[in-house]
GROMACS .gro file of C-alpha atoms in nm:
model
   76
    1MET     CA    1  -1.829  -0.960   2.033
    2SER     CA    2  -1.954  -0.860   2.378
    3PRO     CA    3  -2.134  -1.117   2.591
    4SER     CA    4  -2.514  -1.102   2.591
    5ARG     CA    5  -2.685  -0.951   2.893
    6ASN     CA    6  -3.013  -1.066   3.040
    7ILE     CA    7  -3.220  -0.756   3.107
    8ALA     CA    8  -3.573  -0.758   3.246
    9LEU     CA    9  -3.824  -0.477   3.241
   10THR     CA   10  -4.104  -0.464   3.498
   11VAL     CA   11  -4.357  -0.211   3.611
   12HIS     CA   12  -4.452  -0.158   3.978
   13GLU     CA   13  -4.747   0.025   4.116
   14LEU     CA   14  -4.601   0.163   4.441
   15GLU     CA   15  -4.905   0.376   4.527
   16ALA     CA   16  -5.252   0.355   4.373
   17GLY     CA   17  -5.230   0.508   4.025
   18GLU     CA   18  -4.850   0.562   4.037
   19PHE     CA   19  -4.655   0.330   3.809
   20TYR     CA   20  -4.274   0.304   3.787
   21TRP     CA   21  -4.067   0.109   3.535
   22VAL     CA   22  -3.761  -0.081   3.660
   23LEU     CA   23  -3.483  -0.231   3.447
   24MET     CA   24  -3.307  -0.523   3.608
   25GLU     CA   25  -3.005  -0.727   3.502
   26GLU     CA   26  -2.952  -1.090   3.577
   27ALA     CA   27  -2.687  -1.138   3.847
   28ALA     CA   28  -2.428  -1.407   3.823
   29ASP     CA   29  -2.524  -1.703   4.037
   30GLY     CA   30  -2.230  -1.941   4.059
   31ASP     CA   31  -2.400  -2.169   4.311
   32ALA     CA   32  -2.688  -2.278   4.088
   33ALA     CA   33  -2.652  -2.607   3.901
   34GLU     CA   34  -2.724  -2.589   3.525
   35ASN     CA   35  -3.040  -2.799   3.557
   36ASP     CA   36  -3.160  -2.596   3.858
   37ARG     CA   37  -3.098  -2.251   3.719
   38ARG     CA   38  -3.243  -1.965   3.921
   39HIS     CA   39  -3.278  -1.615   3.778
   40VAL     CA   40  -3.166  -1.353   4.021
   41TYR     CA   41  -3.194  -0.991   3.909
   42VAL     CA   42  -3.053  -0.669   4.051
   43PRO     CA   43  -3.184  -0.323   3.970
   44LEU     CA   44  -3.008  -0.147   3.685
   45GLU     CA   45  -3.221   0.170   3.638
   46ALA     CA   46  -3.564   0.289   3.745
   47ALA     CA   47  -3.808   0.570   3.687
   48HIS     CA   48  -3.772   0.862   3.929
   49ASP     CA   49  -4.120   0.997   3.868
   50PRO     CA   50  -4.445   0.803   3.845
   51TYR     CA   51  -4.656   0.746   3.533
   52ALA     CA   52  -5.034   0.759   3.537
   53SER     CA   53  -5.079   0.414   3.381
   54TYR     CA   54  -4.908   0.078   3.354
   55SER     CA   55  -4.885   0.108   2.977
   56ASN     CA   56  -4.724   0.455   2.991
   57ALA     CA   57  -4.463   0.331   3.235
   58LEU     CA   58  -4.402   0.021   3.020
   59VAL     CA   59  -4.351   0.229   2.703
   60ALA     CA   60  -4.116   0.463   2.890
   61GLY     CA   61  -3.914   0.168   3.017
   62VAL     CA   62  -3.881   0.026   2.662
   63ALA     CA   63  -3.759   0.370   2.542
   64VAL     CA   64  -3.489   0.365   2.811
   65MET     CA   65  -3.387   0.011   2.708
   66ARG     CA   66  -3.355   0.126   2.347
   67ARG     CA   67  -3.148   0.428   2.451
   68LEU     CA   68  -2.918   0.210   2.661
   69PHE     CA   69  -2.885  -0.092   2.435
   70GLY     CA   70  -2.991   0.027   2.087
   71SER     CA   71  -3.284  -0.081   1.881
   72GLU     CA   72  -3.101  -0.398   1.781
   73GLY     CA   73  -3.013  -0.494   2.139
   74LYS     CA   74  -2.646  -0.403   2.114
   75THR     CA   75  -2.473  -0.260   2.421
   76ALA     CA   76  -2.403   0.110   2.427
   0.00000   0.00000   0.00000
């Protein structure tokens, strides 16, 4: 069984009315103590073209997650 991956999806409005989805993966952080866990993410994939709304960008980002990891969350 492959180890689980922590993936985050966010949407950024870089210019007024231009929304981009960004997939990020949690980076290993060996310096953080277990009780003081910090979540550091690095970009994995991002939209190249803008979407007209936050919700359209979010739905497109989810579609990319499903393509990459499957509908059940399994790695490709």
